[in-house]
PDB file of C-alpha atoms and ligand atoms in Angstrom:
ATOM      1  CA  UNK A  15       5.417  -5.866 -17.571  1.00 86.00           C
ATOM      2  CA  UNK A  16       7.053  -3.095 -15.642  1.00 94.00           C
ATOM      3  CA  UNK A  17       5.702   0.279 -14.575  1.00 97.00           C
ATOM      4  CA  UNK A  18       8.176   3.054 -15.143  1.00 98.00           C
ATOM      5  CA  UNK A  19       7.593   6.520 -13.723  1.00 98.00           C
ATOM      6  CA  UNK A  20       9.901   9.372 -14.710  1.00 98.00           C
ATOM      7  CA  UNK A  21      10.106  12.900 -13.391  1.00 98.00           C
ATOM      8  CA  UNK A  22       6.475  13.084 -12.380  1.00 98.00           C
ATOM      9  CA  UNK A  23       5.427  16.362 -10.781  1.00 98.00           C
ATOM     10  CA  UNK A  24       2.155  17.779  -9.520  1.00 98.00           C
ATOM     11  CA  UNK A  25       1.314  21.047  -7.806  1.00 98.00           C
ATOM     12  CA  UNK A  26      -2.299  21.576  -6.722  1.00 97.00           C
ATOM     13  CA  UNK A  27      -4.006  24.874  -7.501  1.00 96.00           C
ATOM     14  CA  UNK A  28      -3.617  25.942  -3.853  1.00 96.00           C
ATOM     15  CA  UNK A  29       0.175  25.769  -4.276  1.00 96.00           C
ATOM     16  CA  UNK A  30       0.757  22.433  -2.479  1.00 96.00           C
ATOM     17  CA  UNK A  31       3.556  20.531  -4.210  1.00 97.00           C
ATOM     18  CA  UNK A  32       2.253  16.959  -3.960  1.00 98.00           C
ATOM     19  CA  UNK A  33       4.799  15.267  -6.275  1.00 98.00           C
ATOM     20  CA  UNK A  34       8.289  16.506  -7.079  1.00 98.00           C
ATOM     21  CA  UNK A  35      10.239  14.801  -9.884  1.00 98.00           C
ATOM     22  CA  UNK A  36       9.147  11.329  -8.842  1.00 98.00           C
ATOM     23  CA  UNK A  37      10.995   8.553 -10.697  1.00 98.00           C
ATOM     24  CA  UNK A  38      10.373   4.880  -9.913  1.00 97.00           C
ATOM     25  CA  UNK A  39      10.689   1.565 -11.728  1.00 97.00           C
ATOM     26  CA  UNK A  40       8.203  -0.946 -10.407  1.00 97.00           C
ATOM     27  CA  UNK A  41       8.706  -4.590 -11.414  1.00 95.00           C
ATOM     28  CA  UNK A  42       6.237  -7.488 -11.315  1.00 94.00           C
ATOM     29  CA  UNK A  43       5.238  -8.480  -7.790  1.00 95.00           C
ATOM     30  CA  UNK A  44       4.168  -6.531  -4.754  1.00 95.00           C
ATOM     31  CA  UNK A  45       5.603  -3.060  -4.419  1.00 96.00           C
ATOM     32  CA  UNK A  46       5.181  -1.003  -1.239  1.00 96.00           C
ATOM     33  CA  UNK A  47       4.919   2.769  -1.363  1.00 97.00           C
ATOM     34  CA  UNK A  48       5.419   3.984   2.183  1.00 96.00           C
ATOM     35  CA  UNK A  49       5.032   7.463   3.550  1.00 95.00           C
ATOM     36  CA  UNK A  50       3.326   9.505   6.256  1.00 93.00           C
ATOM     37  CA  UNK A  51      -0.063  11.121   5.719  1.00 91.00           C
ATOM     38  CA  UNK A  52       0.151  13.971   3.250  1.00 94.00           C
ATOM     39  CA  UNK A  53       3.341  12.632   1.602  1.00 96.00           C
ATOM     40  CA  UNK A  54       1.747  12.359  -1.854  1.00 96.00           C
ATOM     41  CA  UNK A  55       0.899   8.647  -2.025  1.00 95.00           C
ATOM     42  CA  UNK A  56      -2.734   9.045  -3.065  1.00 93.00           C
ATOM     43  CA  UNK A  57      -1.816  11.692  -5.614  1.00 95.00           C
ATOM     44  CA  UNK A  58       0.666   9.258  -7.168  1.00 96.00           C
ATOM     45  CA  UNK A  59      -1.772   6.321  -7.038  1.00 95.00           C
ATOM     46  CA  UNK A  60      -4.606   8.335  -8.529  1.00 94.00           C
ATOM     47  CA  UNK A  61      -2.337   9.620 -11.286  1.00 96.00           C
ATOM     48  CA  UNK A  62      -1.233   6.091 -12.221  1.00 96.00           C
ATOM     49  CA  UNK A  63      -4.886   5.028 -12.138  1.00 94.00           C
ATOM     50  CA  UNK A  64      -5.667   7.873 -14.613  1.00 95.00           C
ATOM     51  CA  UNK A  65      -8.044   9.483 -12.126  1.00 93.00           C
ATOM     52  CA  UNK A  66      -6.144  12.751 -12.123  1.00 94.00           C
ATOM     53  CA  UNK A  67      -3.597  14.664 -14.171  1.00 96.00           C
ATOM     54  CA  UNK A  68       0.062  15.331 -13.495  1.00 97.00           C
ATOM     55  CA  UNK A  69       1.736  18.616 -14.500  1.00 98.00           C
ATOM     56  CA  UNK A  70       4.762  16.973 -16.093  1.00 98.00           C
ATOM     57  CA  UNK A  71       6.612  13.700 -16.398  1.00 98.00           C
ATOM     58  CA  UNK A  72       5.903  10.316 -17.923  1.00 98.00           C
ATOM     59  CA  UNK A  73       4.503   6.974 -16.853  1.00 98.00           C
ATOM     60  CA  UNK A  74       4.957   3.871 -19.003  1.00 98.00           C
ATOM     61  CA  UNK A  75       3.337   0.527 -18.351  1.00 97.00           C
ATOM     62  CA  UNK A  76       5.018  -1.757 -20.828  1.00 95.00           C
ATOM     63  CA  UNK A  77       4.355   0.124 -24.055  1.00 95.00           C
ATOM     64  CA  UNK A  78       1.332   2.024 -22.744  1.00 97.00           C
ATOM     65  CA  UNK A  79       1.831   5.745 -22.226  1.00 98.00           C
ATOM     66  CA  UNK A  80      -0.294   5.952 -19.080  1.00 97.00           C
ATOM     67  CA  UNK A  81      -0.869   9.722 -19.047  1.00 97.00           C
ATOM     68  CA  UNK A  82      -2.020   9.784 -22.672  1.00 96.00           C
ATOM     69  CA  UNK A  83      -3.563   6.393 -23.415  1.00 97.00           C
ATOM     70  CA  UNK A  84      -6.074   6.317 -20.597  1.00 95.00           C
ATOM     71  CA  UNK A  85      -8.405   3.865 -22.275  1.00 93.00           C
ATOM     72  CA  UNK A  86      -5.557   1.395 -22.744  1.00 94.00           C
ATOM     73  CA  UNK A  87      -4.703   1.735 -19.052  1.00 94.00           C
ATOM     74  CA  UNK A  88      -8.294   1.078 -18.025  1.00 89.00           C
ATOM     75  CA  UNK A  89      -8.199  -2.246 -19.876  1.00 89.00           C
ATOM     76  CA  UNK A  90      -5.331  -3.534 -17.725  1.00 93.00           C
ATOM     77  CA  UNK A  91      -5.952  -1.726 -14.440  1.00 93.00           C
ATOM     78  CA  UNK A  92      -7.603  -2.841 -11.226  1.00 92.00           C
ATOM     79  CA  UNK A  93      -7.995  -0.070  -8.666  1.00 89.00           C
ATOM     80  CA  UNK A  94      -8.986  -0.500  -5.034  1.00 86.00           C
ATOM     81  CA  UNK A  95      -9.667   2.844  -3.370  1.00 79.00           C
ATOM     82  CA  UNK A  96      -8.981   3.563   0.317  1.00 73.00           C
ATOM     83  CA  UNK A  97     -12.355   2.286   1.449  1.00 71.00           C
ATOM     84  CA  UNK A  98     -14.700   0.302  -0.705  1.00 74.00           C
ATOM     85  CA  UNK A  99     -17.728   1.851   0.915  1.00 78.00           C
ATOM     86  CA  UNK A 100     -20.203   2.176  -1.917  1.00 81.00           C
ATOM     87  CA  UNK A 101     -23.536   0.612  -2.793  1.00 88.00           C
ATOM     88  CA  UNK A 102     -24.555  -0.468   0.761  1.00 91.00           C
ATOM     89  CA  UNK A 103     -27.982  -1.702  -0.372  1.00 93.00           C
ATOM     90  CA  UNK A 104     -26.767  -4.095  -3.075  1.00 95.00           C
ATOM     91  CA  UNK A 105     -25.908  -7.695  -2.395  1.00 96.00           C
ATOM     92  CA  UNK A 106     -22.364  -8.826  -3.096  1.00 96.00           C
ATOM     93  CA  UNK A 107     -23.513 -11.106  -5.897  1.00 97.00           C
ATOM     94  CA  UNK A 108     -25.689  -8.553  -7.669  1.00 96.00           C
ATOM     95  CA  UNK A 109     -23.059  -5.866  -7.479  1.00 95.00           C
ATOM     96  CA  UNK A 110     -20.300  -8.087  -8.854  1.00 95.00           C
ATOM     97  CA  UNK A 111     -22.653  -9.181 -11.607  1.00 96.00           C
ATOM     98  CA  UNK A 112     -23.340  -5.524 -12.399  1.00 94.00           C
ATOM     99  CA  UNK A 113     -19.618  -4.664 -12.478  1.00 92.00           C
ATOM    100  CA  UNK A 114     -18.927  -7.650 -14.718  1.00 93.00           C
ATOM    101  CA  UNK A 115     -21.620  -6.413 -17.096  1.00 92.00           C
ATOM    102  CA  UNK A 116     -20.013  -2.956 -17.095  1.00 88.00           C
ATOM    103  CA  UNK A 117     -16.699  -4.635 -17.960  1.00 85.00           C
ATOM    104  CA  UNK A 118     -18.441  -6.010 -21.035  1.00 85.00           C
ATOM    105  CA  UNK A 119     -19.134  -9.609 -20.002  1.00 89.00           C
ATOM    106  CA  UNK A 120     -22.540  -9.863 -21.734  1.00 92.00           C
ATOM    107  CA  UNK A 121     -23.082 -13.615 -21.655  1.00 95.00           C
ATOM    108  CA  UNK A 122     -25.032 -14.422 -18.495  1.00 95.00           C
ATOM    109  CA  UNK A 123     -23.517 -17.876 -17.990  1.00 96.00           C
ATOM    110  CA  UNK A 124     -19.940 -16.681 -18.408  1.00 94.00           C
ATOM    111  CA  UNK A 125     -20.680 -13.779 -16.090  1.00 95.00           C
ATOM    112  CA  UNK A 126     -22.127 -16.065 -13.419  1.00 96.00           C
ATOM    113  CA  UNK A 127     -19.063 -18.308 -13.629  1.00 95.00           C
ATOM    114  CA  UNK A 128     -16.661 -15.384 -13.326  1.00 94.00           C
ATOM    115  CA  UNK A 129     -18.559 -13.812 -10.412  1.00 96.00           C
ATOM    116  CA  UNK A 130     -18.683 -17.135  -8.605  1.00 96.00           C
ATOM    117  CA  UNK A 131     -14.986 -17.756  -9.186  1.00 93.00           C
ATOM    118  CA  UNK A 132     -13.988 -14.318  -7.880  1.00 93.00           C
ATOM    119  CA  UNK A 133     -16.280 -14.317  -4.853  1.00 95.00           C
ATOM    120  CA  UNK A 134     -14.944 -17.754  -3.940  1.00 92.00           C
ATOM    121  CA  UNK A 135     -11.395 -16.561  -4.378  1.00 87.00           C
ATOM    122  CA  UNK A 136     -11.851 -13.756  -1.841  1.00 88.00           C
ATOM    123  CA  UNK A 137     -13.831 -16.038   0.449  1.00 89.00           C
ATOM    124  CA  UNK A 138     -17.155 -14.214   0.109  1.00 94.00           C
ATOM    125  CA  UNK A 139     -19.194 -16.802  -1.745  1.00 96.00           C
ATOM    126  CA  UNK A 140     -21.054 -17.752   1.435  1.00 97.00           C
ATOM    127  CA  UNK A 141     -21.910 -14.085   1.913  1.00 97.00           C
ATOM    128  CA  UNK A 142     -23.003 -13.437  -1.655  1.00 97.00           C
ATOM    129  CA  UNK A 143     -26.627 -12.726  -0.720  1.00 97.00           C
ATOM    130  CA  UNK A 144     -25.645 -10.275   2.007  1.00 97.00           C
ATOM    131  CA  UNK A 145     -25.850  -6.526   1.418  1.00 96.00           C
ATOM    132  CA  UNK A 146     -22.549  -4.665   1.285  1.00 94.00           C
ATOM    133  CA  UNK A 147     -23.727  -2.293   3.996  1.00 94.00           C
ATOM    134  CA  UNK A 148     -23.709  -5.218   6.449  1.00 95.00           C
ATOM    135  CA  UNK A 149     -20.121  -6.254   5.600  1.00 93.00           C
ATOM    136  CA  UNK A 150     -17.207  -5.758   8.006  1.00 89.00           C
ATOM    137  CA  UNK A 151     -14.311  -3.571   6.838  1.00 85.00           C
ATOM    138  CA  UNK A 152     -12.277  -6.646   5.947  1.00 85.00           C
ATOM    139  CA  UNK A 153     -15.119  -8.106   3.899  1.00 89.00           C
ATOM    140  CA  UNK A 154     -15.536  -4.803   2.060  1.00 90.00           C
ATOM    141  CA  UNK A 155     -11.822  -4.764   1.242  1.00 86.00           C
ATOM    142  CA  UNK A 156     -11.984  -8.327  -0.043  1.00 88.00           C
ATOM    143  CA  UNK A 157     -14.997  -7.405  -2.142  1.00 92.00           C
ATOM    144  CA  UNK A 158     -12.959  -4.450  -3.410  1.00 90.00           C
ATOM    145  CA  UNK A 159     -10.193  -6.829  -4.489  1.00 88.00           C
ATOM    146  CA  UNK A 160     -12.679  -9.118  -6.225  1.00 91.00           C
ATOM    147  CA  UNK A 161     -14.106  -6.241  -8.276  1.00 91.00           C
ATOM    148  CA  UNK A 162     -10.565  -5.027  -9.010  1.00 89.00           C
ATOM    149  CA  UNK A 163      -9.768  -8.500 -10.392  1.00 90.00           C
ATOM    150  CA  UNK A 164     -12.620  -8.472 -12.916  1.00 89.00           C
ATOM    151  CA  UNK A 165     -11.146  -8.272 -16.378  1.00 81.00           C
ATOM    152  CA  UNK A 166      -7.836  -9.929 -15.379  1.00 86.00           C
ATOM    153  CA  UNK A 167      -5.824  -6.779 -14.674  1.00 92.00           C
ATOM    154  CA  UNK A 168      -2.064  -6.612 -15.199  1.00 95.00           C
ATOM    155  CA  UNK A 169      -1.681  -3.695 -12.824  1.00 96.00           C
ATOM    156  CA  UNK A 170      -3.418  -3.403  -9.465  1.00 94.00           C
ATOM    157  CA  UNK A 171      -3.320  -0.363  -7.237  1.00 94.00           C
ATOM    158  CA  UNK A 172      -4.373  -0.628  -3.608  1.00 90.00           C
ATOM    159  CA  UNK A 173      -4.503   2.555  -1.579  1.00 85.00           C
ATOM    160  CA  UNK A 174      -4.182   2.186   2.240  1.00 78.00           C
ATOM    161  CA  UNK A 175      -5.803  -1.248   2.228  1.00 74.00           C
ATOM    162  CA  UNK A 176      -5.490  -2.474   5.791  1.00 75.00           C
ATOM    163  CA  UNK A 177      -6.543   0.585   7.784  1.00 71.00           C
ATOM    164  CA  UNK A 178      -9.462  -0.522   9.919  1.00 72.00           C
ATOM    165  CA  UNK A 179      -8.952  -4.272   9.510  1.00 79.00           C
ATOM    166  CA  UNK A 180      -8.698  -6.525  12.550  1.00 82.00           C
ATOM    167  CA  UNK A 181      -5.591  -8.774  12.743  1.00 85.00           C
ATOM    168  CA  UNK A 182      -7.279 -11.869  11.276  1.00 85.00           C
ATOM    169  CA  UNK A 183      -8.783  -9.875   8.406  1.00 83.00           C
ATOM    170  CA  UNK A 184      -5.405  -8.306   7.769  1.00 84.00           C
ATOM    171  CA  UNK A 185      -3.686 -11.687   7.476  1.00 87.00           C
ATOM    172  CA  UNK A 186      -6.373 -12.935   5.122  1.00 83.00           C
ATOM    173  CA  UNK A 187      -6.074  -9.801   3.001  1.00 84.00           C
ATOM    174  CA  UNK A 188      -2.261 -10.131   2.925  1.00 87.00           C
ATOM    175  CA  UNK A 189      -2.488 -13.721   1.718  1.00 88.00           C
ATOM    176  CA  UNK A 190      -4.863 -12.686  -1.016  1.00 86.00           C
ATOM    177  CA  UNK A 191      -2.540  -9.905  -2.180  1.00 88.00           C
ATOM    178  CA  UNK A 192       0.463 -12.263  -2.161  1.00 90.00           C
ATOM    179  CA  UNK A 193      -1.395 -14.706  -4.354  1.00 88.00           C
ATOM    180  CA  UNK A 194      -2.452 -12.168  -6.949  1.00 87.00           C
ATOM    181  CA  UNK A 195       0.918 -10.401  -6.898  1.00 86.00           C
ATOM    182  CA  UNK A 196       2.804 -13.359  -8.293  1.00 84.00           C
ATOM    183  CA  UNK A 197       2.502 -12.462 -11.953  1.00 87.00           C
ATOM    184  CA  UNK A 198       1.344  -8.884 -12.166  1.00 93.00           C
ATOM    185  CA  UNK A 199       2.339  -5.494 -10.771  1.00 96.00           C
ATOM    186  CA  UNK A 200       0.602  -4.735  -7.477  1.00 95.00           C
ATOM    187  CA  UNK A 201       1.282  -1.383  -5.848  1.00 96.00           C
ATOM    188  CA  UNK A 202       0.397  -1.079  -2.211  1.00 94.00           C
ATOM    189  CA  UNK A 203       0.298   2.453  -0.879  1.00 93.00           C
ATOM    190  CA  UNK A 204       0.336   2.615   2.893  1.00 90.00           C
ATOM    191  CA  UNK A 205       1.638   4.279   6.044  1.00 88.00           C
ATOM    192  CA  UNK A 206       1.688   0.896   7.798  1.00 89.00           C
ATOM    193  CA  UNK A 207       5.282  -0.287   7.719  1.00 93.00           C
ATOM    194  CA  UNK A 208       4.475  -3.902   8.652  1.00 90.00           C
ATOM    195  CA  UNK A 209       2.256  -4.298   5.584  1.00 90.00           C
ATOM    196  CA  UNK A 210       5.270  -3.598   3.413  1.00 94.00           C
ATOM    197  CA  UNK A 211       7.797  -5.669   5.375  1.00 93.00           C
ATOM    198  CA  UNK A 212       5.407  -8.638   5.426  1.00 88.00           C
ATOM    199  CA  UNK A 213       4.523  -8.513   1.747  1.00 92.00           C
ATOM    200  CA  UNK A 214       6.667  -6.446  -0.565  1.00 95.00           C
ATOM    201  CA  UNK A 215      10.010  -7.438  -2.091  1.00 95.00           C
ATOM    202  CA  UNK A 216      10.510  -3.894  -3.351  1.00 97.00           C
ATOM    203  CA  UNK A 217       9.597  -0.600  -1.793  1.00 97.00           C
ATOM    204  CA  UNK A 218      10.023   3.151  -1.807  1.00 98.00           C
ATOM    205  CA  UNK A 219       9.533   5.818   0.824  1.00 97.00           C
ATOM    206  CA  UNK A 220       7.961   9.127  -0.159  1.00 97.00           C
ATOM    207  CA  UNK A 221       8.103  12.296   1.909  1.00 97.00           C
ATOM    208  CA  UNK A 222       6.714  15.698   0.976  1.00 97.00           C
ATOM    209  CA  UNK A 223       6.276  14.592  -2.620  1.00 97.00           C
ATOM    210  CA  UNK A 224       9.821  13.277  -3.024  1.00 98.00           C
ATOM    211  CA  UNK A 225      11.068   9.701  -3.187  1.00 98.00           C
ATOM    212  CA  UNK A 226      13.771   9.497  -0.534  1.00 97.00           C
ATOM    213  CA  UNK A 227      14.703   5.827  -0.938  1.00 97.00           C
ATOM    214  CA  UNK A 228      13.810   3.095  -3.435  1.00 97.00           C
ATOM    215  CA  UNK A 229      15.290  -0.283  -2.746  1.00 97.00           C
ATOM    216  CA  UNK A 230      14.708  -3.992  -2.382  1.00 97.00           C
ATOM    217  CA  UNK A 231      13.127  -4.290   1.058  1.00 97.00           C
ATOM    218  CA  UNK A 232      15.760  -6.703   2.413  1.00 97.00           C
ATOM    219  CA  UNK A 233      18.605  -4.565   1.054  1.00 97.00           C
ATOM    220  CA  UNK A 234      17.166  -1.486   2.774  1.00 97.00           C
ATOM    221  CA  UNK A 235      16.947  -3.386   6.063  1.00 97.00           C
ATOM    222  CA  UNK A 236      20.443  -4.875   5.715  1.00 97.00           C
ATOM    223  CA  UNK A 237      21.921  -1.444   5.033  1.00 96.00           C
ATOM    224  CA  UNK A 238      21.206  -0.513   8.669  1.00 97.00           C
ATOM    225  CA  UNK A 239      22.215  -3.870  10.113  1.00 97.00           C
ATOM    226  CA  UNK A 240      24.375  -3.507  13.239  1.00 97.00           C
ATOM    227  CA  UNK A 241      23.516   0.168  13.571  1.00 98.00           C
ATOM    228  CA  UNK A 242      20.222   0.146  15.471  1.00 98.00           C
ATOM    229  CA  UNK A 243      20.439   0.169  19.263  1.00 98.00           C
ATOM    230  CA  UNK A 244      17.749  -0.112  21.895  1.00 97.00           C
ATOM    231  CA  UNK A 245      17.480   0.961  25.502  1.00 97.00           C
ATOM    232  CA  UNK A 246      14.822   1.094  28.166  1.00 96.00           C
ATOM    233  CA  UNK A 247      14.774   4.532  29.742  1.00 95.00           C
ATOM    234  CA  UNK A 248      12.718   6.521  32.217  1.00 93.00           C
ATOM    235  CA  UNK A 249      10.263   8.686  30.319  1.00 89.00           C
ATOM    236  CA  UNK A 250      11.545  11.938  31.860  1.00 91.00           C
ATOM    237  CA  UNK A 251      14.989  11.239  30.414  1.00 93.00           C
ATOM    238  CA  UNK A 252      13.652  11.345  26.859  1.00 93.00           C
ATOM    239  CA  UNK A 253      14.612  14.968  26.026  1.00 94.00           C
ATOM    240  CA  UNK A 254      18.189  14.339  27.216  1.00 95.00           C
ATOM    241  CA  UNK A 255      18.456  11.262  24.997  1.00 96.00           C
ATOM    242  CA  UNK A 256      16.975  13.130  22.065  1.00 95.00           C
ATOM    243  CA  UNK A 257      19.719  15.736  22.443  1.00 96.00           C
ATOM    244  CA  UNK A 258      22.509  13.228  22.677  1.00 96.00           C
ATOM    245  CA  UNK A 259      21.566  10.484  20.195  1.00 97.00           C
ATOM    246  CA  UNK A 260      20.223  10.041  16.658  1.00 96.00           C
ATOM    247  CA  UNK A 261      16.810   9.040  17.938  1.00 96.00           C
ATOM    248  CA  UNK A 262      14.602   7.011  15.608  1.00 97.00           C
ATOM    249  CA  UNK A 263      11.609   5.980  17.673  1.00 95.00           C
ATOM    250  CA  UNK A 264      10.087   5.685  21.112  1.00 95.00           C
ATOM    251  CA  UNK A 265       7.873   2.823  22.104  1.00 93.00           C
ATOM    252  CA  UNK A 266       5.792   2.455  25.234  1.00 90.00           C
ATOM    253  CA  UNK A 267       5.420  -1.141  26.252  1.00 87.00           C
ATOM    254  CA  UNK A 268       3.824  -2.361  29.498  1.00 87.00           C
ATOM    255  CA  UNK A 269       4.441   1.024  31.117  1.00 86.00           C
ATOM    256  CA  UNK A 270       8.109   1.067  30.062  1.00 91.00           C
ATOM    257  CA  UNK A 271       9.753   3.370  27.542  1.00 94.00           C
ATOM    258  CA  UNK A 272      12.021   1.858  24.894  1.00 96.00           C
ATOM    259  CA  UNK A 273      14.002   3.923  22.442  1.00 97.00           C
ATOM    260  CA  UNK A 274      15.713   3.020  19.199  1.00 97.00           C
ATOM    261  CA  UNK A 275      18.721   5.070  18.117  1.00 97.00           C
ATOM    262  CA  UNK A 276      20.976   4.952  15.078  1.00 97.00           C
ATOM    263  CA  UNK A 277      24.700   4.687  15.700  1.00 97.00           C
ATOM    264  CA  UNK A 278      27.540   3.400  13.498  1.00 97.00           C
ATOM    265  CA  UNK A 279      29.300   2.071  16.597  1.00 96.00           C
ATOM    266  CA  UNK A 280      28.196   0.823  20.012  1.00 95.00           C
ATOM    267  CA  UNK A 281      26.916   3.795  21.988  1.00 96.00           C
ATOM    268  CA  UNK A 282      27.490   1.801  25.236  1.00 93.00           C
ATOM    269  CA  UNK A 283      25.618   3.455  28.133  1.00 93.00           C
ATOM    270  CA  UNK A 284      23.315   0.415  28.458  1.00 95.00           C
ATOM    271  CA  UNK A 285      22.236   0.221  24.801  1.00 97.00           C
ATOM    272  CA  UNK A 286      21.942  -3.161  23.139  1.00 97.00           C
ATOM    273  CA  UNK A 287      22.005  -4.050  19.457  1.00 97.00           C
ATOM    274  CA  UNK A 288      18.648  -5.027  17.958  1.00 97.00           C
ATOM    275  CA  UNK A 289      17.676  -6.740  14.763  1.00 96.00           C
ATOM    276  CA  UNK A 290      16.930  -3.997  12.249  1.00 96.00           C
ATOM    277  CA  UNK A 291      13.354  -3.775  11.045  1.00 96.00           C
ATOM    278  CA  UNK A 292      11.792  -1.887   8.171  1.00 96.00           C
ATOM    279  CA  UNK A 293      10.309   0.426  10.787  1.00 96.00           C
ATOM    280  CA  UNK A 294      13.859   1.483  11.759  1.00 97.00           C
ATOM    281  CA  UNK A 295      14.602   2.127   8.078  1.00 97.00           C
ATOM    282  CA  UNK A 296      11.413   4.165   7.794  1.00 97.00           C
ATOM    283  CA  UNK A 297      12.256   6.371  10.770  1.00 96.00           C
ATOM    284  CA  UNK A 298      15.905   6.646   9.720  1.00 97.00           C
ATOM    285  CA  UNK A 299      14.854   8.189   6.428  1.00 95.00           C
ATOM    286  CA  UNK A 300      12.017  10.279   7.813  1.00 92.00           C
ATOM    287  CA  UNK A 301      13.864  11.684  10.833  1.00 84.00           C
TER     288      UNK A 301
HETATM  289  P1  LIG B 426      -1.088  10.881   1.123  1.00 54.03           P
HETATM  290  O1  LIG B 426      -1.908   9.975   0.270  1.00 54.03           O
HETATM  291  O2  LIG B 426       0.348  10.442   1.239  1.00 54.03           O
HETATM  292  O3  LIG B 426      -1.702  11.145   2.471  1.00 54.03           O
HETATM  293  P2  LIG B 426      -1.951  12.985  -0.707  1.00 54.03           P
HETATM  294  O4  LIG B 426      -1.493  12.661  -2.065  1.00 54.03           O
HETATM  295  O5  LIG B 426      -3.373  12.738  -0.358  1.00 54.03           O
HETATM  296  O6  LIG B 426      -0.985  12.303   0.375  1.00 54.03           O
HETATM  297  O7  LIG B 426      -1.674  14.535  -0.449  1.00 54.03           O
HETATM  298  C1  LIG B 426      -0.410  15.158  -0.713  1.00 54.03           C
HETATM  299  C2  LIG B 426      -0.519  16.649  -0.402  1.00 54.03           C
HETATM  300  O8  LIG B 426      -1.407  17.257  -1.335  1.00 54.03           O
HETATM  301  C3  LIG B 426      -1.114  16.954   0.973  1.00 54.03           C
HETATM  302  O9  LIG B 426      -0.492  18.104   1.471  1.00 54.03           O
HETATM  303  C4  LIG B 426      -2.576  17.212   0.685  1.00 54.03           C
HETATM  304  O10 LIG B 426      -3.125  18.089   1.653  1.00 54.03           O
HETATM  305  C5  LIG B 426      -2.510  17.863  -0.681  1.00 54.03           C
HETATM  306  N1  LIG B 426      -3.699  17.630  -1.506  1.00 54.03           N
HETATM  307  C6  LIG B 426      -4.225  16.409  -1.823  1.00 54.03           C
HETATM  308  N2  LIG B 426      -5.287  16.536  -2.639  1.00 54.03           N
HETATM  309  C7  LIG B 426      -5.441  17.874  -2.845  1.00 54.03           C
HETATM  310  C8  LIG B 426      -6.356  18.659  -3.614  1.00 54.03           C
HETATM  311  N3  LIG B 426      -7.323  18.095  -4.350  1.00 54.03           N
HETATM  312  N4  LIG B 426      -6.202  19.999  -3.586  1.00 54.03           N
HETATM  313  C9  LIG B 426      -5.215  20.575  -2.875  1.00 54.03           C
HETATM  314  N5  LIG B 426      -4.324  19.893  -2.133  1.00 54.03           N
HETATM  315  C10 LIG B 426      -4.421  18.554  -2.125  1.00 54.03           C
END
C-alpha cells in the first residue's frame, strides 16, 4: 500500500505556516523525511498519525481517507513519538502486556506469546522485568518500536528516532527498522542526514513547510555527482571563500577546516573533487 499526500496545508493559530501545499507519494519501504528543526516534520507526522488536523488537502493510505477515517487509520498505524519516555515505573513486560490488552488481544496465552515475540524481536526479552525508567535511550526506542508493532501495522511513523542514541544503539535500531520496512510503509522523520542515507531508498527534504525535493536517495546523490569540491583552508579565510564560492558546508576536523563547495566545473585553486554524499545534497537544497 502507498501513502499519498496531496496539497496538505496547516497554519497554526499564531500565524506560523507549518505546511504549505505538501504533496508526496510514499511507497512501501523506508522513506526519509529530512529537514532542519522547525521545518514542519512533526506537524506532518502528527497529521498522518491522526493526532492533529490539517487545514486543507488530502491523505490517502491505500483506500483509507486518513483525515476522515481516523479509526481505520488507527487499525493499521504504528506511531513512535520522538522519545518513548512514559511509564517509568512499569516493567517492559507488564507494559507491553497492557498495550496488547488495549489493542484488544484478550486471550492471555495469545497475548503472552505476542509480547514475548515482540520483546525478543527488539532484543529486550532479557530486560523484560526491568522498569522502563531504568532503560537507556536506545532501549526505550526499541521498546517504542515493539509497542508500535503490536497489531501488525501497515504504516509506521518514527519521529526523530536516533537523537540521543550511542553509535551501537543506533546501528541496532537501524537494523530493526530495515527489517520491518521490507513490506510496509515506514516513514522516518529526522534532521540526521546519515540516518536517511544509511536506510532510506526514497526521501524528501522539507524546509519552512515546503517540500523542496522528493527523489530516490541514490538519484538525488547522483544528480550532484562531479560537482562537489573540497578544500582545506585556514579558518580566517572562510568569509572570503563564502563570498567567492557556492559554499555548502564547513567541517572542523583535527583542528583543520575543510569546506565543501558546489561547482559545475573544476574551481581549481587547490580544490579536489569528492564523492557526493546525501549531506551535500541536503546543504545544496537548504543553502
Ligand atoms: P519540525 O518537526 O521540523 O521541527 P514542527 O512541525 O515541530 O517542525 O514545527 C513547524 C513550525 O510550526 C515551527 O515554526 C514551530 O515553531 C511551529 N509550531 C509547531 N507546533 C506548534 C503549535 N502547536 N502552535 C504554534 N506553532 C507551532
